[in-house]
Coordinates of C-alpha atoms and ligand atoms in Angstrom, one line a residue:
Chain A
M1163 CA 107.7 178.3 96.3
S1164 CA 110.2 180.6 97.9
K1165 CA 107.5 183.3 98.6
K1166 CA 105.6 180.6 100.4
K1167 CA 108.5 179.4 102.7
K1168 CA 109.1 183.1 103.8
S1169 CA 105.8 183.8 104.7
G1170 CA 105.8 180.4 106.7
R1171 CA 106.8 182.4 110.0
P1172 CA 104.9 185.7 109.2
H1173 CA 104.8 187.5 112.5
Q1174 CA 107.9 187.3 113.8
S1175 CA 109.1 190.4 115.6
F1176 CA 112.3 192.0 115.6
Y1177 CA 113.0 190.4 119.0
A1178 CA 112.1 186.9 118.1
K1179 CA 114.6 186.9 115.1
H1180 CA 117.7 188.2 117.0
E1181 CA 116.9 186.8 120.5
A1182 CA 120.4 185.0 120.9
V1183 CA 122.1 188.4 119.8
I1184 CA 120.1 190.7 121.9
L1185 CA 120.2 188.6 125.1
G1186 CA 123.8 187.8 124.5
S1187 CA 124.7 191.5 124.3
L1188 CA 122.7 192.5 127.0
S1189 CA 124.5 190.1 129.6
I1190 CA 127.8 191.6 128.3
V1191 CA 126.4 195.0 128.8
I1192 CA 125.3 194.5 132.2
I1193 CA 128.4 192.8 133.5
I1194 CA 130.6 195.5 132.3
G1195 CA 128.1 197.9 133.8
I1196 CA 128.4 196.4 137.3
W1197 CA 132.0 195.9 136.9
Q1198 CA 132.6 199.7 136.0
A1199 CA 130.2 200.6 138.9
C1200 CA 132.1 198.6 141.3
W1201 CA 135.3 200.1 140.3
S1202 CA 134.0 203.7 140.2
A1203 CA 132.6 203.0 143.9
G1204 CA 136.3 202.2 145.0
M1205 CA 135.5 198.6 145.6
I1206 CA 138.3 197.0 143.4
S1207 CA 142.1 197.6 144.0
P1208 CA 143.8 198.6 140.7
L1209 CA 146.5 196.3 141.5
F1210 CA 144.5 193.1 141.4
F1211 CA 142.0 194.0 138.8
S1212 CA 141.1 196.5 136.1
S1213 CA 138.3 198.3 134.9
P1214 CA 136.6 198.6 131.4
S1215 CA 137.1 202.4 131.2
A1216 CA 141.0 201.8 132.4
I1217 CA 141.3 198.8 129.9
V1218 CA 139.9 200.8 127.0
K1219 CA 142.2 203.6 128.0
Q1220 CA 145.2 201.5 128.3
F1221 CA 144.1 199.7 124.9
R1222 CA 144.1 203.0 123.1
Y1223 CA 147.4 204.0 124.7
T1224 CA 149.1 200.8 123.6
L1225 CA 147.8 200.8 120.4
V1226 CA 149.0 204.6 119.3
E1227 CA 152.0 205.1 121.5
G1228 CA 152.9 201.7 122.8
T1229 CA 153.8 198.4 120.8
L1230 CA 150.6 196.6 120.8
L1231 CA 150.4 196.6 116.9
A1232 CA 154.0 195.5 116.7
D1233 CA 153.4 192.8 119.4
M1234 CA 150.3 191.5 117.5
K1235 CA 152.1 191.3 114.2
Y1236 CA 155.0 189.6 116.1
S1237 CA 152.6 186.9 117.4
G1238 CA 150.4 186.7 114.4
T1239 CA 153.5 186.1 112.2
N1240 CA 154.7 183.2 114.7
F1241 CA 151.3 181.8 114.7
A1242 CA 150.7 181.7 111.0
I1243 CA 154.0 180.1 110.0
G1244 CA 153.9 177.5 112.8
F1245 CA 150.4 176.7 112.0
V1246 CA 150.5 176.5 108.0
L1247 CA 153.5 174.3 108.6
A1248 CA 151.5 172.1 111.0
V1249 CA 148.4 171.7 108.7
I1250 CA 150.7 171.0 105.5
T1251 CA 153.0 168.4 107.3
G1252 CA 150.3 167.0 109.4
V1253 CA 147.9 166.3 106.7
I1254 CA 150.4 164.8 104.5
A1255 CA 152.0 162.5 107.4
G1256 CA 148.6 161.9 108.6
V1257 CA 147.3 160.5 105.3
L1258 CA 150.6 158.4 104.8
I1259 CA 150.3 157.0 108.2
G1260 CA 146.6 156.3 107.9
W1261 CA 147.0 154.6 104.7
Y1262 CA 150.2 152.5 105.1
R1263 CA 149.4 149.9 107.9
R1264 CA 153.1 149.1 108.3
L1265 CA 154.1 153.0 108.5
R1266 CA 151.2 153.3 111.2
L1267 CA 152.7 150.3 113.2
F1268 CA 156.3 151.7 112.9
C1269 CA 155.3 155.3 114.1
D1270 CA 152.5 154.1 116.7
P1271 CA 154.9 154.3 119.9
F1272 CA 156.5 157.3 119.0
L1273 CA 153.2 159.1 118.2
N1274 CA 151.5 157.7 121.5
A1275 CA 154.5 159.2 123.5
F1276 CA 154.2 162.6 122.0
Y1277 CA 150.5 162.6 122.1
A1278 CA 150.4 161.8 125.7
T1279 CA 152.9 164.2 126.8
P1280 CA 151.6 168.0 126.8
R1281 CA 153.7 169.8 124.5
I1282 CA 154.0 172.7 126.6
A1283 CA 156.5 170.7 128.9
M1284 CA 158.9 170.9 126.0
V1285 CA 159.1 174.6 125.8
P1286 CA 162.0 175.0 127.6
L1287 CA 163.9 172.3 125.7
I1288 CA 162.7 174.1 122.4
I1289 CA 164.0 177.4 123.7
I1290 CA 167.4 175.8 124.5
W1291 CA 167.4 174.3 121.0
F1292 CA 166.1 177.5 118.9
G1293 CA 167.0 180.3 121.3
I1294 CA 164.5 183.0 121.8
G1295 CA 164.1 184.5 118.4
I1296 CA 160.8 183.7 116.5
W1297 CA 161.8 180.2 115.4
S1298 CA 161.5 178.8 119.0
K1299 CA 157.9 180.3 118.9
V1300 CA 157.1 179.1 115.5
F1301 CA 158.4 175.7 116.4
I1302 CA 156.0 175.5 119.7
V1303 CA 153.1 176.7 117.7
F1304 CA 153.9 174.0 115.0
L1305 CA 154.2 171.1 117.4
S1306 CA 151.1 172.1 119.3
A1307 CA 149.1 172.2 116.3
F1308 CA 150.5 169.2 114.4
F1309 CA 149.6 166.4 116.7
P1310 CA 145.8 167.2 116.8
I1311 CA 145.8 167.6 112.8
L1312 CA 147.8 164.4 112.5
V1313 CA 145.9 162.1 114.7
N1314 CA 142.4 163.5 113.3
T1315 CA 143.8 162.9 109.7
V1316 CA 145.2 159.3 110.6
G1317 CA 141.8 158.5 112.1
G1318 CA 139.9 159.9 109.1
V1319 CA 141.9 158.0 106.5
R1320 CA 141.4 154.7 108.5
A1321 CA 137.8 155.4 108.9
L1322 CA 137.0 154.0 105.4
D1323 CA 133.2 153.2 105.2
R1324 CA 133.1 149.4 104.7
D1325 CA 129.9 149.7 102.6
L1326 CA 131.6 152.0 100.3
L1327 CA 134.7 150.1 100.1
R1328 CA 132.7 147.0 99.1
A1329 CA 131.1 149.1 96.3
A1330 CA 134.2 150.3 95.1
K1331 CA 135.7 146.9 95.0
A1332 CA 132.9 145.6 93.2
Y1333 CA 133.4 148.0 90.5
C1334 CA 137.1 147.0 90.2
A1335 CA 138.6 150.0 91.7
S1336 CA 142.5 150.0 92.1
D1337 CA 144.0 150.8 95.5
W1338 CA 145.0 153.9 94.1
Q1339 CA 141.5 154.9 93.1
I1340 CA 140.1 153.7 96.5
F1341 CA 142.6 156.1 98.1
K1342 CA 141.8 159.0 96.0
T1343 CA 137.9 158.4 95.9
L1344 CA 137.2 157.2 99.2
A1345 CA 140.0 158.0 101.6
I1346 CA 140.8 161.5 100.8
P1347 CA 137.4 162.8 100.5
G1348 CA 136.2 160.6 103.5
S1349 CA 138.8 162.3 105.7
V1350 CA 138.1 165.9 105.1
P1351 CA 135.6 166.3 108.0
F1352 CA 138.2 164.7 110.2
I1353 CA 141.0 166.9 108.9
L1354 CA 138.9 169.9 109.5
T1355 CA 138.3 169.0 112.9
G1356 CA 142.0 168.4 113.6
I1357 CA 142.4 171.9 112.4
R1358 CA 140.0 173.3 114.6
Q1359 CA 141.5 171.7 117.6
G1360 CA 145.0 172.8 116.2
V1361 CA 143.9 176.4 116.2
A1362 CA 143.2 176.2 119.9
L1363 CA 146.3 174.3 120.8
G1364 CA 148.4 176.4 118.6
L1365 CA 147.3 179.6 120.2
I1366 CA 148.0 178.2 123.7
G1367 CA 151.5 177.3 122.6
M1368 CA 152.0 180.6 121.0
V1369 CA 151.0 182.5 124.4
V1370 CA 153.1 180.1 126.6
G1371 CA 156.2 180.2 124.2
E1372 CA 156.1 184.0 124.3
M1373 CA 155.5 184.1 128.1
V1374 CA 158.5 181.8 128.8
G1375 CA 161.2 183.0 126.3
S1376 CA 160.6 186.2 124.5
S1377 CA 160.9 189.9 124.7
Q1378 CA 157.9 190.6 122.1
G1379 CA 154.4 189.5 121.4
V1380 CA 151.0 189.4 123.0
G1381 CA 151.9 186.4 125.4
F1382 CA 155.1 188.7 126.5
M1383 CA 152.8 191.6 126.9
V1384 CA 150.6 189.8 129.5
A1385 CA 153.8 188.2 131.4
Y1386 CA 155.4 191.5 131.5
G1387 CA 152.2 193.4 132.7
G1388 CA 152.1 190.8 135.4
Q1389 CA 155.6 191.0 136.5
T1390 CA 155.3 195.0 136.7
F1391 CA 152.0 195.0 138.2
N1392 CA 150.6 196.8 135.4
T1393 CA 147.2 195.2 135.4
D1394 CA 145.6 197.3 132.7
T1395 CA 148.1 196.0 130.1
L1396 CA 147.7 192.6 131.3
F1397 CA 144.1 192.8 130.6
V1398 CA 144.6 194.4 127.2
G1399 CA 147.0 191.4 126.1
M1400 CA 144.2 188.8 127.7
I1401 CA 141.4 190.6 125.6
V1402 CA 143.4 190.5 122.5
I1403 CA 144.3 186.7 123.0
A1404 CA 140.7 186.1 123.7
F1405 CA 139.4 187.7 120.6
S1406 CA 142.1 186.1 118.6
G1407 CA 140.9 182.8 119.8
I1408 CA 137.1 183.3 119.4
L1409 CA 137.7 184.6 115.7
L1410 CA 140.1 181.6 114.6
T1411 CA 137.9 179.0 116.0
W1412 CA 134.9 180.6 114.7
L1413 CA 136.6 180.6 111.2
A1414 CA 137.6 177.0 111.6
E1415 CA 134.1 175.9 112.9
R1416 CA 132.6 177.7 109.5
L1417 CA 135.0 175.9 107.3
E1418 CA 134.2 172.7 109.1
R1419 CA 130.6 173.0 108.5
R1420 CA 131.0 174.1 105.0
F1421 CA 132.9 171.1 103.9
S1422 CA 130.7 168.6 105.8
R1423 CA 127.8 169.9 103.9
W1424 CA 126.9 166.4 102.8
R1425 CA 126.9 165.0 106.3
P1426 CA 123.4 165.3 107.6
E1427 CA 124.1 164.8 111.3
R1428 CA 126.4 167.7 111.6
Chain B
M500 CA 122.2 130.0 76.6
V501 CA 123.6 130.0 80.1
K502 CA 125.2 133.3 81.5
L503 CA 125.8 132.5 84.9
S504 CA 126.4 128.9 86.3
I505 CA 126.9 127.9 89.9
E506 CA 128.0 124.4 90.3
H507 CA 128.3 122.6 93.5
L508 CA 129.3 126.0 95.4
S509 CA 129.8 125.5 99.1
K510 CA 131.1 128.3 101.3
R511 CA 132.6 127.8 105.0
Y512 CA 133.1 130.7 107.4
W513 CA 135.9 130.1 109.9
F514 CA 135.5 131.6 113.4
E515 CA 138.9 132.0 114.8
R516 CA 137.7 132.7 118.4
E517 CA 135.5 129.7 118.7
D518 CA 137.5 127.6 116.5
R519 CA 134.7 126.1 114.6
E520 CA 133.3 126.5 111.1
V521 CA 129.9 127.6 109.9
L522 CA 128.6 126.3 106.6
A523 CA 126.9 129.3 105.0
V524 CA 126.2 127.8 101.5
N525 CA 125.8 124.2 101.0
D526 CA 126.3 122.5 97.5
V527 CA 124.1 124.9 95.7
S528 CA 123.9 124.5 91.8
L529 CA 122.0 127.0 89.4
A530 CA 122.0 128.2 86.0
V531 CA 120.8 131.6 85.0
E532 CA 120.0 131.9 81.3
D533 CA 121.0 135.2 79.4
G534 CA 118.3 137.6 79.7
E535 CA 116.8 135.9 82.6
F536 CA 115.5 137.4 85.9
L537 CA 116.2 135.0 88.7
A538 CA 115.1 135.7 92.1
I539 CA 116.4 133.8 95.2
V540 CA 114.4 133.9 98.3
G541 CA 115.0 132.3 101.8
P542 CA 114.7 133.0 105.5
S543 CA 117.4 135.5 107.0
G544 CA 120.8 134.1 107.6
C545 CA 120.3 131.5 104.9
G546 CA 123.5 132.5 103.0
K547 CA 121.8 134.6 100.1
T548 CA 124.2 137.5 100.7
T549 CA 127.4 135.2 100.8
L550 CA 126.1 133.7 97.5
L551 CA 125.7 136.9 95.8
N552 CA 128.9 138.1 97.2
I553 CA 131.0 135.3 95.6
V554 CA 129.1 135.7 92.3
A555 CA 130.3 139.4 92.7
G556 CA 133.7 138.3 93.1
L557 CA 134.0 140.0 96.6
L558 CA 134.3 136.7 98.7
P559 CA 136.9 133.9 97.8
Y560 CA 135.4 130.4 97.6
E561 CA 136.9 127.2 97.5
E562 CA 134.5 124.6 96.7
G563 CA 132.5 124.3 93.6
T564 CA 132.6 126.6 90.5
V565 CA 130.9 129.9 89.7
S566 CA 131.4 130.9 86.0
I567 CA 130.1 133.6 83.7
D568 CA 130.1 132.8 79.9
G569 CA 132.0 129.8 80.8
K570 CA 134.8 131.7 82.8
R571 CA 135.6 131.0 86.3
V572 CA 134.9 134.0 88.6
D573 CA 137.6 134.9 90.8
G574 CA 137.5 138.4 91.8
P575 CA 135.3 141.3 90.7
G576 CA 135.0 142.0 87.1
V577 CA 133.5 144.5 84.4
D578 CA 130.8 142.0 83.5
R579 CA 129.1 142.3 86.9
A580 CA 127.7 145.3 88.7
V581 CA 126.1 145.0 92.2
V582 CA 123.1 147.1 93.8
F583 CA 123.6 146.7 97.5
Q584 CA 120.9 146.7 100.1
H585 CA 122.3 149.9 101.7
S586 CA 122.6 152.4 98.9
S587 CA 126.5 152.8 99.7
L588 CA 126.6 156.0 97.6
L589 CA 129.3 158.3 98.1
P590 CA 128.1 161.2 100.2
W591 CA 130.4 163.9 99.0
R592 CA 129.6 163.2 95.2
T593 CA 126.5 164.5 93.7
I594 CA 124.0 162.2 91.9
A595 CA 125.6 162.7 88.7
G596 CA 128.9 162.0 90.2
N597 CA 127.8 159.0 92.1
V598 CA 126.2 157.5 88.7
R599 CA 129.5 158.0 87.0
Y600 CA 131.3 156.2 89.8
G601 CA 130.9 152.7 88.8
M602 CA 132.3 153.6 85.0
E603 CA 134.9 155.8 86.5
M604 CA 136.5 152.7 88.6
Q605 CA 136.3 150.4 85.6
R606 CA 137.9 153.0 83.2
R607 CA 136.1 151.3 80.2
F608 CA 134.5 154.4 78.8
D609 CA 136.3 157.9 77.8
E610 CA 135.2 160.8 79.3
A611 CA 132.5 161.9 76.7
T612 CA 131.0 158.5 76.8
M613 CA 130.7 158.4 80.5
R614 CA 129.1 161.9 80.7
E615 CA 126.5 160.9 78.2
R616 CA 125.7 157.4 79.8
A617 CA 125.6 158.9 83.4
D618 CA 123.1 161.6 81.8
H619 CA 121.0 158.8 80.1
F620 CA 120.9 156.6 83.4
V621 CA 120.0 159.5 85.5
K622 CA 117.0 160.0 83.3
M623 CA 115.9 156.3 82.9
V624 CA 115.7 156.0 86.8
G625 CA 113.5 159.3 86.6
L626 CA 115.9 161.6 88.6
N627 CA 116.6 164.3 86.1
G628 CA 116.6 167.5 87.6
F629 CA 118.3 166.0 90.8
E630 CA 121.8 165.7 89.0
K631 CA 123.4 168.3 91.4
H632 CA 122.0 167.1 94.6
F633 CA 124.0 165.2 97.1
P634 CA 122.6 161.7 98.4
N635 CA 121.5 162.9 101.9
E636 CA 119.0 165.5 100.1
L637 CA 117.4 162.3 98.4
S638 CA 114.6 159.9 99.9
G639 CA 115.6 156.3 100.5
G640 CA 113.8 155.2 97.2
M641 CA 115.6 157.9 95.1
Q642 CA 118.9 156.8 96.8
Q643 CA 118.3 153.3 95.6
R644 CA 117.6 154.6 92.1
V645 CA 120.8 156.2 92.0
N646 CA 122.4 153.0 93.0
L647 CA 120.6 151.0 90.1
A648 CA 121.6 153.8 87.9
R649 CA 125.2 153.5 88.7
A650 CA 125.2 149.6 88.2
L651 CA 123.3 150.0 84.9
A652 CA 125.6 152.8 83.6
A653 CA 128.6 150.4 84.1
D654 CA 127.1 148.3 81.5
P655 CA 127.4 144.9 83.1
K656 CA 126.3 141.8 81.4
V657 CA 125.0 140.3 84.9
L658 CA 123.2 142.4 87.3
L659 CA 123.2 141.6 90.9
M660 CA 120.8 142.8 93.3
D661 CA 121.1 142.1 97.2
E662 CA 117.7 143.0 98.8
P663 CA 117.7 146.5 97.1
F664 CA 114.1 147.6 98.3
A665 CA 114.3 145.9 101.8
A666 CA 114.9 149.2 103.5
L667 CA 111.9 150.9 101.7
D668 CA 108.4 151.3 103.0
A669 CA 105.9 149.0 101.4
Q670 CA 104.3 151.7 99.0
T671 CA 107.7 153.0 97.7
R672 CA 108.8 149.4 97.5
E673 CA 105.9 148.5 95.2
F674 CA 106.5 151.5 93.1
M675 CA 110.4 150.7 92.9
Q676 CA 109.4 147.1 91.7
S677 CA 107.4 148.2 88.7
E678 CA 110.1 150.7 87.9
L679 CA 112.7 148.2 88.0
L680 CA 110.7 146.1 85.6
K681 CA 110.2 148.8 83.2
I682 CA 113.7 149.6 83.1
W683 CA 114.8 145.9 82.9
S684 CA 112.4 145.5 80.1
Q685 CA 114.5 147.9 77.9
D686 CA 117.7 145.8 77.6
R687 CA 116.9 142.7 79.4
K688 CA 120.1 142.1 81.3
T689 CA 120.7 139.0 83.1
V690 CA 119.6 139.5 86.8
L691 CA 120.2 137.7 89.9
F692 CA 117.9 139.2 92.6
I693 CA 117.9 138.4 96.1
T694 CA 115.0 139.1 98.3
H695 CA 113.2 137.5 101.4
Q696 CA 109.7 138.8 100.3
I697 CA 108.2 135.9 98.5
N698 CA 105.7 138.2 96.6
E699 CA 108.4 140.4 95.4
A700 CA 110.2 137.6 94.1
V701 CA 107.3 136.1 92.1
Y702 CA 106.5 139.5 90.9
L703 CA 109.8 140.2 89.3
A704 CA 111.2 137.0 88.4
D705 CA 111.2 134.6 85.6
R706 CA 112.3 131.8 88.0
V707 CA 112.4 132.0 91.9
A708 CA 114.9 129.6 93.6
V709 CA 114.3 128.8 97.3
M710 CA 116.8 128.6 99.8
S711 CA 116.6 126.6 102.9
A712 CA 117.6 128.0 106.3
R713 CA 121.3 127.3 107.3
P714 CA 123.2 125.7 106.0
G715 CA 121.8 127.4 102.9
R716 CA 120.9 124.7 100.2
L717 CA 118.7 125.0 97.2
K718 CA 115.2 123.6 98.0
G719 CA 113.6 124.0 94.9
V720 CA 113.2 126.4 91.8
F721 CA 110.0 127.8 90.6
K722 CA 109.0 128.6 87.1
I723 CA 106.9 131.9 87.0
P724 CA 104.5 131.4 84.0
F725 CA 103.4 135.1 83.7
G726 CA 104.1 136.9 80.4
R727 CA 105.5 140.5 80.6
P728 CA 104.7 143.5 80.9
R729 CA 103.5 142.7 84.3
T730 CA 101.6 145.1 86.3
L731 CA 101.0 145.5 90.2
S732 CA 97.4 144.0 89.8
L733 CA 99.1 140.6 89.1
K734 CA 99.8 140.3 92.7
R735 CA 96.1 139.8 93.2
D736 CA 95.8 137.1 90.5
P737 CA 94.7 133.8 92.1
Q738 CA 97.5 131.9 90.2
F739 CA 99.8 134.4 91.6
L740 CA 98.9 133.8 95.1
E741 CA 99.0 130.0 94.6
I742 CA 102.6 130.3 93.6
E743 CA 103.4 132.4 96.5
D744 CA 101.7 130.1 98.8
S745 CA 103.6 127.0 97.6
I746 CA 107.0 128.9 97.9
W747 CA 105.7 129.8 101.5
Q748 CA 105.1 126.3 102.3
L749 CA 108.4 124.9 101.0
I750 CA 110.1 127.4 103.4
E751 CA 107.6 126.7 106.2
E752 CA 108.3 123.1 105.9
E753 CA 111.9 124.0 106.2
S754 CA 111.8 125.9 109.3
Q755 CA 109.6 123.2 110.9
K756 CA 112.3 120.6 110.4
L757 CA 114.7 123.0 112.0
N758 CA 112.6 123.5 115.0
M759 CA 112.4 119.9 115.3
V760 CA 116.0 119.5 115.1
L761 CA 116.6 122.2 117.9
A762 CA 114.1 120.3 119.9
E763 CA 115.9 117.1 119.8
K764 CA 119.0 118.6 121.0
Ligands
ATP1820 N1 131.8 137.7 107.4 C1 131.0 136.4 107.9 N2 132.0 135.9 108.8 C2 131.3 134.7 109.5 N3 130.4 134.3 109.2 C3 129.5 135.0 108.4 C4 129.9 136.3 107.8 N4 128.9 136.6 107.1 C5 128.0 135.8 107.1 N5 128.2 134.8 107.8 C6 127.5 133.7 108.3 O1 126.6 133.1 107.3 C7 125.4 132.8 107.3 C8 124.7 133.5 106.1 O2 124.9 134.9 106.1 P1 124.4 135.8 105.0 O3 124.7 137.0 105.4 O4 124.8 135.3 103.5 O5 122.8 135.5 105.1 P2 121.5 136.1 104.4 O6 120.9 135.1 103.6 O7 122.1 137.1 103.3 O8 120.6 136.8 105.5 P3 119.9 138.2 105.6 O9 118.5 137.9 104.8 O10 119.6 138.3 106.9 O11 120.6 139.3 104.8 C9 125.1 133.5 108.5 O12 124.4 132.8 109.4 C10 126.2 134.1 109.1 O13 126.3 133.8 110.5
MG1821 MG1 121.9 139.4 103.3

């Protein structure tokens, strides 16, 4: 059986199998090549822009002699603490608010107000509260990631499939059994969507928090590079942030897909 | 011995928005014997699902009585199990887990018994080897078999089925009909089977009750004289066709009356 399956598409060339990767890498290589060529030809002012070679050089420098590792560790710690707290509290609060109608009605105005306000607008206030140590950054990450996780979890718990609910009731299921066997498993894909959104928003919170009120971290590195017209450093910071974002989102997406295995439409 | 008895049952739905009520079931009386397979046919919207949901204890009712073994039905109970039109399986549970589900909710069996029964009924519906699969990996017919196994595993006294094969293609449907008869013949539970295919009702049932278009009342009950086991070739028997035809006429007559009423308005 499995042999037959494999021979289903027998004459696939190396190119056909890896088309996406090959074309994707090709575009990156060409863009970097053109960029570097323009730079070498003196068409780009080093004040406003940087070059691949300068970025690599600066990356190596900050990594070996500068504070890149320390900055990454600092940012990573803030993000990790804030994010884990957001997942734990967001899921627990979301499940409770989704399940208990009265609690939901009670919390609704407050949630709507928070959800509609860009959390970034609260950064200065949070820095006044928590100072410029790590806890203001942790709290900003927490707040940024908390709401998407909460809102999605609430939606997931509430989106109880009516057919399944009817079946459970026909078999005399108690409220607690319905909660355990329908509401919780049914909300897992929603929670994971919330986590994926939380990753993206938490990362933004982390960078903004460090830009506004910090003397460490990758966000600070970008802000400081900008203030001192050190464009190369600025680019190193941006690229580190971009890659963390891509990596974390990719991880979250994989998790999401893995747990939604039983959902055919995903 | 009468297992399930329905006496003068009526059910009204109240529409808040329009401030009017709809009579969905109108004064239905019906007695189902222990071990009898009774089918209800009727046009779409005549209140078949409403009736079944009341018997299942999923819908409250005010007028009339429904009782099982002489005990009034008010709420779901372990003496009944339902096979719904849509398979309503838990997508995140495996087949084995879904077959267990009814038993788990009812908490009547211990762990070992549940495992044993789940195993037994998965085999009975011919799904051995698929225990670890998820519902979305199964065809519609297979999903309905899981649904049936889940109901049977809960060991109900009365099995309620609401158009369980309606979503299947004609061929799978016929196959499932003969499978159902085979499974049913093993322990002859009392069955209330709802369908709008006359041919399906006549093939499966000991008696066929015909409901009229809305408001659903009982038009007549046909005794099906064929012995068991039945084979699919029965569907071409002249007597079978004759019964099918007279049921058809009864429903036809009804819809003509309805048309006349509508024309008068
Ligand atoms: N939840 C409800 N609220 C209000 N009216 C309802 C409700 N469910 C059913 N009805 C009404 O009751 C009538 C009977 O509905 P029911 O679902 O029992 O019909 P049915 O015979 O099962 O039809 P079908 O063959 O299409 O499944 C319909 O005319 C419908 O308008
Ligand atoms: Mg129906």
